[in-house]
Coordinates of C-alpha atoms in Angstrom, one line a residue:
X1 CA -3.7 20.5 -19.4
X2 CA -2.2 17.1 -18.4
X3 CA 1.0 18.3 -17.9
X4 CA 1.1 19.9 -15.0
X5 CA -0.3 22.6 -12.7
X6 CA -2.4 25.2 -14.0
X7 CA -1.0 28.6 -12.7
X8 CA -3.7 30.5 -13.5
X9 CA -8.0 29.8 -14.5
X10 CA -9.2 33.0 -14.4
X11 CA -7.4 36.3 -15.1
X12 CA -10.1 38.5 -13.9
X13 CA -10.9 36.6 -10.5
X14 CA -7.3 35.5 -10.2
X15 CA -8.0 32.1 -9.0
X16 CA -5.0 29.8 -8.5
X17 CA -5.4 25.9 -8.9
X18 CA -2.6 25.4 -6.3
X19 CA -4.5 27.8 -3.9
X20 CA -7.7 25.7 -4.2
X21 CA -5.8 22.4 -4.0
X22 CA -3.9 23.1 -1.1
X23 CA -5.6 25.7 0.8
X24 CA -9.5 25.7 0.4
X25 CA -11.5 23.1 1.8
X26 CA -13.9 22.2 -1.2
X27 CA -17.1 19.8 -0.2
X28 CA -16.3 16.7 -2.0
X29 CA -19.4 16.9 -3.9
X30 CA -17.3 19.1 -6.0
X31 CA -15.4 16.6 -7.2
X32 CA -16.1 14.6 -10.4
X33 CA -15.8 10.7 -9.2
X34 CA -16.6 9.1 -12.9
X35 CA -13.5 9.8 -14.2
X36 CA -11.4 6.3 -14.1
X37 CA -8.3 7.7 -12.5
X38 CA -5.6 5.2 -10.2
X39 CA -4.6 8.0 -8.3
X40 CA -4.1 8.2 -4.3
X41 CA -7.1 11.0 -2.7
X42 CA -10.1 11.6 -4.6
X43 CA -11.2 14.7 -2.7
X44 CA -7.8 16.2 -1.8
X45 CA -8.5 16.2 2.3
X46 CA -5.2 14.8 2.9
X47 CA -3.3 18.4 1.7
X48 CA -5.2 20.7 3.5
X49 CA -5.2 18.6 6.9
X50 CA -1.1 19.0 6.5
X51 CA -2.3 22.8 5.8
X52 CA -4.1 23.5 8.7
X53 CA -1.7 20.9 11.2
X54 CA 1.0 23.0 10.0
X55 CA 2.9 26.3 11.0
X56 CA 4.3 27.2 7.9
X57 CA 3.2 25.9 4.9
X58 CA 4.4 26.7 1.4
X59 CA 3.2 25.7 -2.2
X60 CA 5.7 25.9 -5.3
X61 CA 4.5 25.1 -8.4
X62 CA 6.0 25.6 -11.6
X63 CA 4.2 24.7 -15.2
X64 CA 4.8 25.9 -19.0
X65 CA 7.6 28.8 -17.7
X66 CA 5.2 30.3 -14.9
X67 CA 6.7 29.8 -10.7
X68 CA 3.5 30.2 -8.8
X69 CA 4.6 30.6 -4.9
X70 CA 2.3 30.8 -1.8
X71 CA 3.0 30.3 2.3
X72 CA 0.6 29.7 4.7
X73 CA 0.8 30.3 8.4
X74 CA -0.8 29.9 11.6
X75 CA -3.2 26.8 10.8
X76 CA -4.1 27.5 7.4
X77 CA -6.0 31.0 8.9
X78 CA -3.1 33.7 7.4
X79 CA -1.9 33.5 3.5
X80 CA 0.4 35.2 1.6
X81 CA -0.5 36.9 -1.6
X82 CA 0.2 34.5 -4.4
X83 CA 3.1 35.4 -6.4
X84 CA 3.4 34.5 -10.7
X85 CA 6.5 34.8 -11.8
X86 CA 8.6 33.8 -15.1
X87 CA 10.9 31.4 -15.3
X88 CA 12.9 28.6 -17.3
X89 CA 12.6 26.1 -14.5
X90 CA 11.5 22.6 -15.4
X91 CA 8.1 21.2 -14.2
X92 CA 7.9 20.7 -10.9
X93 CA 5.1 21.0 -6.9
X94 CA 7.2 21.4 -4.0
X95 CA 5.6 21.2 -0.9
X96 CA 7.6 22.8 2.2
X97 CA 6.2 22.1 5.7
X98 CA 6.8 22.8 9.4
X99 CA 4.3 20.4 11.8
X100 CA 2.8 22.8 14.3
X101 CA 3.9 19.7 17.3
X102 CA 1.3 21.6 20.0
X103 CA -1.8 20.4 17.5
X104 CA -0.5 16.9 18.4
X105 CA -1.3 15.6 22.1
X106 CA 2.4 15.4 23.8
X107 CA 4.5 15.5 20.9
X108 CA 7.3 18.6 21.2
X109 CA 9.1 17.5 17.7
X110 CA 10.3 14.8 15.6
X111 CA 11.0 11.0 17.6
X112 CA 12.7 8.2 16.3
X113 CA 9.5 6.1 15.5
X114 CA 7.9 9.0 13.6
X115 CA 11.2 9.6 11.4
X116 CA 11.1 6.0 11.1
X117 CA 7.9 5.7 9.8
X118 CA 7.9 8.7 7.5
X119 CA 11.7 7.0 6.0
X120 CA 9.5 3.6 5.4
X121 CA 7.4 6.0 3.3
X122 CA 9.5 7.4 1.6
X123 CA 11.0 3.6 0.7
X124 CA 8.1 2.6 -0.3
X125 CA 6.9 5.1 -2.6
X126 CA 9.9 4.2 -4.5
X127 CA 9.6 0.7 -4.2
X128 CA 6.0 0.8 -6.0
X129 CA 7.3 3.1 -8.6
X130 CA 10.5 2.1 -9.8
X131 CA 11.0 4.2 -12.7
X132 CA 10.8 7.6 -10.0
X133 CA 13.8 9.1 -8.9
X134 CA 13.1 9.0 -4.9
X135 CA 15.7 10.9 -2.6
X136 CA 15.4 10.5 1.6
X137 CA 17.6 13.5 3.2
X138 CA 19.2 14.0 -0.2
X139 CA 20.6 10.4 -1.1
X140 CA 19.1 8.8 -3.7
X141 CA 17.3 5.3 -2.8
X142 CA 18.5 2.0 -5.1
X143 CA 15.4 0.6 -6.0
X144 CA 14.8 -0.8 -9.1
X145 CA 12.0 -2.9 -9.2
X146 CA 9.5 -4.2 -6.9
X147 CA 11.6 -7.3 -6.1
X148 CA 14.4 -5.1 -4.4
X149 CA 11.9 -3.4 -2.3
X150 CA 10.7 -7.3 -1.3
X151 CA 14.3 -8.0 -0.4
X152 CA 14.9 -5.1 2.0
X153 CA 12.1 -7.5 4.5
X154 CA 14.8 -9.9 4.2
X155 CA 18.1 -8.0 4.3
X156 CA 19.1 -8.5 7.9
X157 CA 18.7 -12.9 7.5
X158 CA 21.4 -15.0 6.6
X159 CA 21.9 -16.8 3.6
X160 CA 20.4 -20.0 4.9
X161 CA 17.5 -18.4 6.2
X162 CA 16.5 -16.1 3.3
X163 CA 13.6 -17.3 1.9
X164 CA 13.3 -17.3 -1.7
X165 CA 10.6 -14.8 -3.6
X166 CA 8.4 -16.0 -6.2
X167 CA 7.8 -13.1 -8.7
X168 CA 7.1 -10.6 -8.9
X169 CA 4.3 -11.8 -11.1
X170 CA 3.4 -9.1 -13.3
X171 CA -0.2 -7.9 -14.6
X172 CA -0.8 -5.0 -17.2
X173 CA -3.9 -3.8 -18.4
X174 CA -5.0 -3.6 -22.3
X175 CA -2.7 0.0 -23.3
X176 CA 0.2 -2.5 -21.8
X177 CA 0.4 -0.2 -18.4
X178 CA 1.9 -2.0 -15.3
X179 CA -1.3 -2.6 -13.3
X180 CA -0.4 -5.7 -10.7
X181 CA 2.5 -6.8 -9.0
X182 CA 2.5 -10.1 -6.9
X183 CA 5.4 -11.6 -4.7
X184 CA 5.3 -14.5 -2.9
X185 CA 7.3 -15.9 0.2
X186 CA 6.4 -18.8 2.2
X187 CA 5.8 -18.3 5.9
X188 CA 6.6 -20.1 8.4
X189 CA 4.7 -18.5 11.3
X190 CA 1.6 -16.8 10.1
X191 CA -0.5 -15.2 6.9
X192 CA 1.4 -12.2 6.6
X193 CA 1.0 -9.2 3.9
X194 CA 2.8 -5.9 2.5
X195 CA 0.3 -4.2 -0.1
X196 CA 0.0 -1.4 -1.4
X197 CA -3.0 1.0 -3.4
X198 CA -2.0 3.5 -6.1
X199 CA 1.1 3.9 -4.1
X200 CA -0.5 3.9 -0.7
X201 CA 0.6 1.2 2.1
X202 CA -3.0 -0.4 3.0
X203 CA -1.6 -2.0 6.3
X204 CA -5.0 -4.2 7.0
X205 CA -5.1 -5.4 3.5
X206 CA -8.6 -5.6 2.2
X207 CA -10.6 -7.0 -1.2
X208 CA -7.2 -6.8 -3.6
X209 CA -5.0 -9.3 -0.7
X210 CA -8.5 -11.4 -0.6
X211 CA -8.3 -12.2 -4.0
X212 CA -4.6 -12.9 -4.4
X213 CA -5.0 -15.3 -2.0
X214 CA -8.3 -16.8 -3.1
X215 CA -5.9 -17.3 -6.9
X216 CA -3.4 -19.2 -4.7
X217 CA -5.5 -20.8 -2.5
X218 CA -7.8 -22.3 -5.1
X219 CA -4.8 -23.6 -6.9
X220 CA -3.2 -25.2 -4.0
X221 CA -6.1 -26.7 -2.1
X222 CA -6.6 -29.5 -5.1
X223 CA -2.7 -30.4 -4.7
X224 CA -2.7 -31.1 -1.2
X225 CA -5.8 -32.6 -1.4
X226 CA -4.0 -35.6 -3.9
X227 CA -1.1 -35.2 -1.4
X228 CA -3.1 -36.0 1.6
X229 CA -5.2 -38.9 0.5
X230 CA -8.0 -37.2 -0.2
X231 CA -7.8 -35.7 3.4
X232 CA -9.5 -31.8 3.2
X233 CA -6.8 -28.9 4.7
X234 CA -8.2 -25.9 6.1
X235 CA -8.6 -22.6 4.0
X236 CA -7.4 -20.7 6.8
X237 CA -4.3 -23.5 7.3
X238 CA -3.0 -22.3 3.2
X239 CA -3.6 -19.0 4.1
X240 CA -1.1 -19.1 6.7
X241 CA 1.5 -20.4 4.8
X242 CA 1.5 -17.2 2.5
X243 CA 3.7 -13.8 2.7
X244 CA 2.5 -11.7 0.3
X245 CA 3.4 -8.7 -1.3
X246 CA 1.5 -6.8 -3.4
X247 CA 1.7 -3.6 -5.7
X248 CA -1.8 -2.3 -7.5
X249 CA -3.3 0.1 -9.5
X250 CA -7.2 0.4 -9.3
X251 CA -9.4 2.4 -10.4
X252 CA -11.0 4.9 -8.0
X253 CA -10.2 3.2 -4.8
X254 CA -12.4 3.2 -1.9
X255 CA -10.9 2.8 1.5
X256 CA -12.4 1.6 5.1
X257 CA -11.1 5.6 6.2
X258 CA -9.0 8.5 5.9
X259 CA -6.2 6.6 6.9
X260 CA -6.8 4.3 3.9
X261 CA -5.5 1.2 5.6
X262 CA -7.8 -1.7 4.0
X263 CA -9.3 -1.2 0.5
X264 CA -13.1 -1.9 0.5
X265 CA -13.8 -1.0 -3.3
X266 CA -15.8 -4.1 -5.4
X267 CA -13.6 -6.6 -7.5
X268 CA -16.0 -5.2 -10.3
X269 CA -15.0 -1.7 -9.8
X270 CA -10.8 -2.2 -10.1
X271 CA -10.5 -1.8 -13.9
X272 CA -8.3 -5.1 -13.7
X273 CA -8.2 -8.3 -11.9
X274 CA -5.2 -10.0 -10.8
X275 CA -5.3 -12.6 -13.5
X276 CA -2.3 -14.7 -11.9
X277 CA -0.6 -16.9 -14.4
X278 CA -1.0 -20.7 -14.5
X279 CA 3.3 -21.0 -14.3
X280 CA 3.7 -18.4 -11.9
X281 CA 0.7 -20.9 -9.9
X282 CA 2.8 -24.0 -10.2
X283 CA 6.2 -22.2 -9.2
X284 CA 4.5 -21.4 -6.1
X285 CA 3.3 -25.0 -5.0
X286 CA 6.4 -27.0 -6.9
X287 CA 9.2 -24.3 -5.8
X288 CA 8.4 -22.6 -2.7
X289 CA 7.9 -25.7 -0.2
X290 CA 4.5 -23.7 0.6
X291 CA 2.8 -27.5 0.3
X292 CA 4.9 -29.7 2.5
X293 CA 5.4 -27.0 5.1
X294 CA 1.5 -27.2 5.5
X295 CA 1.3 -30.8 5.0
X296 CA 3.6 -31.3 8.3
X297 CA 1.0 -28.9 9.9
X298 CA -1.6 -31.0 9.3
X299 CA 0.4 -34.2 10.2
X300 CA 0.9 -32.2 13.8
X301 CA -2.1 -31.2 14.5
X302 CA -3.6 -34.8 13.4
X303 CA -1.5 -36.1 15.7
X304 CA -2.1 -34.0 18.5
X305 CA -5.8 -34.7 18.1
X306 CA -5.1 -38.0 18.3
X307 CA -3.1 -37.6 21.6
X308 CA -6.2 -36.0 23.0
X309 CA -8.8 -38.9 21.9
X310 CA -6.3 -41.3 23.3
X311 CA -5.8 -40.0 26.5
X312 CA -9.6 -40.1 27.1
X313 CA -10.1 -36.3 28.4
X314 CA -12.4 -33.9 26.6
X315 CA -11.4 -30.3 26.6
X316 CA -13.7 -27.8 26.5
X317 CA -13.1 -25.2 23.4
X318 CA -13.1 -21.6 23.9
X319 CA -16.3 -19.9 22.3
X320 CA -14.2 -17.1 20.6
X321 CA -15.5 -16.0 17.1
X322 CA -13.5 -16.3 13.9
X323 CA -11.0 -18.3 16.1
X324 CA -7.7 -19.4 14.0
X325 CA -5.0 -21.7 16.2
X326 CA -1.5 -21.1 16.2
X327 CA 0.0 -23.1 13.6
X328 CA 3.1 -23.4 16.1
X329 CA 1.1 -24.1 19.4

């Protein structure tokens, strides 16, 4: 009904919503795709997987006075009855779980990396929605916006090495919902990226990171241009100049795989673009010392080219693909 769980569809059949979400594994041509939603899953795999790689799972869900409560064991294979009761509890899905550790190859509990990772999580779920109250082992995380999650990447530099962040940059649709959020850092090393999907971490990247940096790089590469005497700079050269952080809502996302690390959907498809602002384009190349850092690139590997064609030696180039050179070789 839009807000909330449904305890109960059918009286007669007594079939439970949270029972089909959470423990039924539904064909996906079940599911209505035309809806425009900017959601995580689409076909709700991702729940029953922690179902079935699970010991104990248990489903709470609480909507309009109603407690519905369910635990699953074994794999998913035994079920409790469901159980309806009344109550004056607020709104609320709590999902309780104990990771059946012989399912996974080698692993006998919890390690460090794994706790790690799941903490990172849990950070950055609240760093892409900063008006949720997120809690990790009961404390509440302090982040307010976007830009505070961006500075935890930072946190551990000193002063005079803390670069500074351009943005966020913020893009909202036509109803005046947050739909984009762009931060940029200069980097000194390598194109780097932290983006993120309807609140999922897309580690690879994908079409949205392709065409923040298309915005910046088609702003940019005129600049230098003038700046270098007319001399051209590598696409790939800008790109490496850029960190980039990125926060999205799109509609109906389509990812490379389960594990949703790149986003594959169609710039046509995302209900927005990332319409980056002419100011927040100049702040970049005037402010952020993106330019001049890959003007001296240029300059270096000019001269080191030079070297070569003096010294009278040809070296041979490795035949490798989609090849990109250090910028620090």
């Amino acid at each position: 009904d839009g807000h909330g769980i449904p305890i109960e569809i059918h009286k007669k059949h007594k079939v439970y919503v949270p029972e089909m979400i959470f423990g039924e594994l539904l064909p996906g041509s079940s599911f209505d795709d035309s809806e425009a939603k900017v959601t995580g899953g689409r076909n709700g795999l991702g729940a029953k997987l922690a179902n079935i790689y699970s010991s104990e799972f248990i489903v709470e869900a609480c909507c309009e006075g109603k407690l519905f409560k369910q635990t699953f064991t074994q794999n998913m294979s035994s079920r409790t009855t469901p159980s309806v009761t009344s109550t004056a509890i607020k709104d609320f899905t709590k999902i309780t779980f104990r990771p059946d550790f012989k399912r996974f190859d080698g692993m006998t509990g919890l390690d460090d990396d794994i706790v790690a990772l799941l903490s990172k999580r849990v950070m950055d779920v609240a760093g892409c929605n900063a008006k949720l109250n997120v809690h990790l082992n009961g404390a509440k995380i302090d982040i307010r916006t976007f830009k505070d999650y961006v500075s935890l990447y930072f946190k551990n530099r000193d002063a005079a090495e803390t670069p500074d962040i351009m943005g966020p940059e913020i893009i909202s649709d036509s109803t005046g919902r947050k739909r984009w959020e762009v931060a940029f850092v200069v980097s000194n090393t390598e194109f780097q990226q932290v983006s993120f999907v309807n609140s999922i971490w897309t580690i690879r990247g994908g079409t949205h990171v392709n065409a923040v940096v298309k915005k910046i790089s088609d702003h940019v590469q005129p600049i230098i241009k003038k700046k270098n005497k007319g001399t051209e700079v590598k696409p790939s050269m800008i790109q490496n100049s850029m960190f980039l952080f990125i926060n999205s809502l799109i509609v109906n996302p389509e990812f490379d795989s389960q594990t949703k690390e790149t986003l594959k959907s169609k710039q046509t498809t995302w209900g927005t673009k990332p319409d980056l602002s002419e100011a927040f384009l100049t702040k970049i190349a005037t402010k952020s010392g993106m330019i001049d850092q890959i003007l001296l690139w240029n300059q270096s590997k000019t001269s080191a080219a030079l070297k070569t064609t003096t010294a009278g030696k040809k070296r041979g180039r490795l035949g490798i693909s989609k090849l990109t050179e250090a910028n620090m070789a």
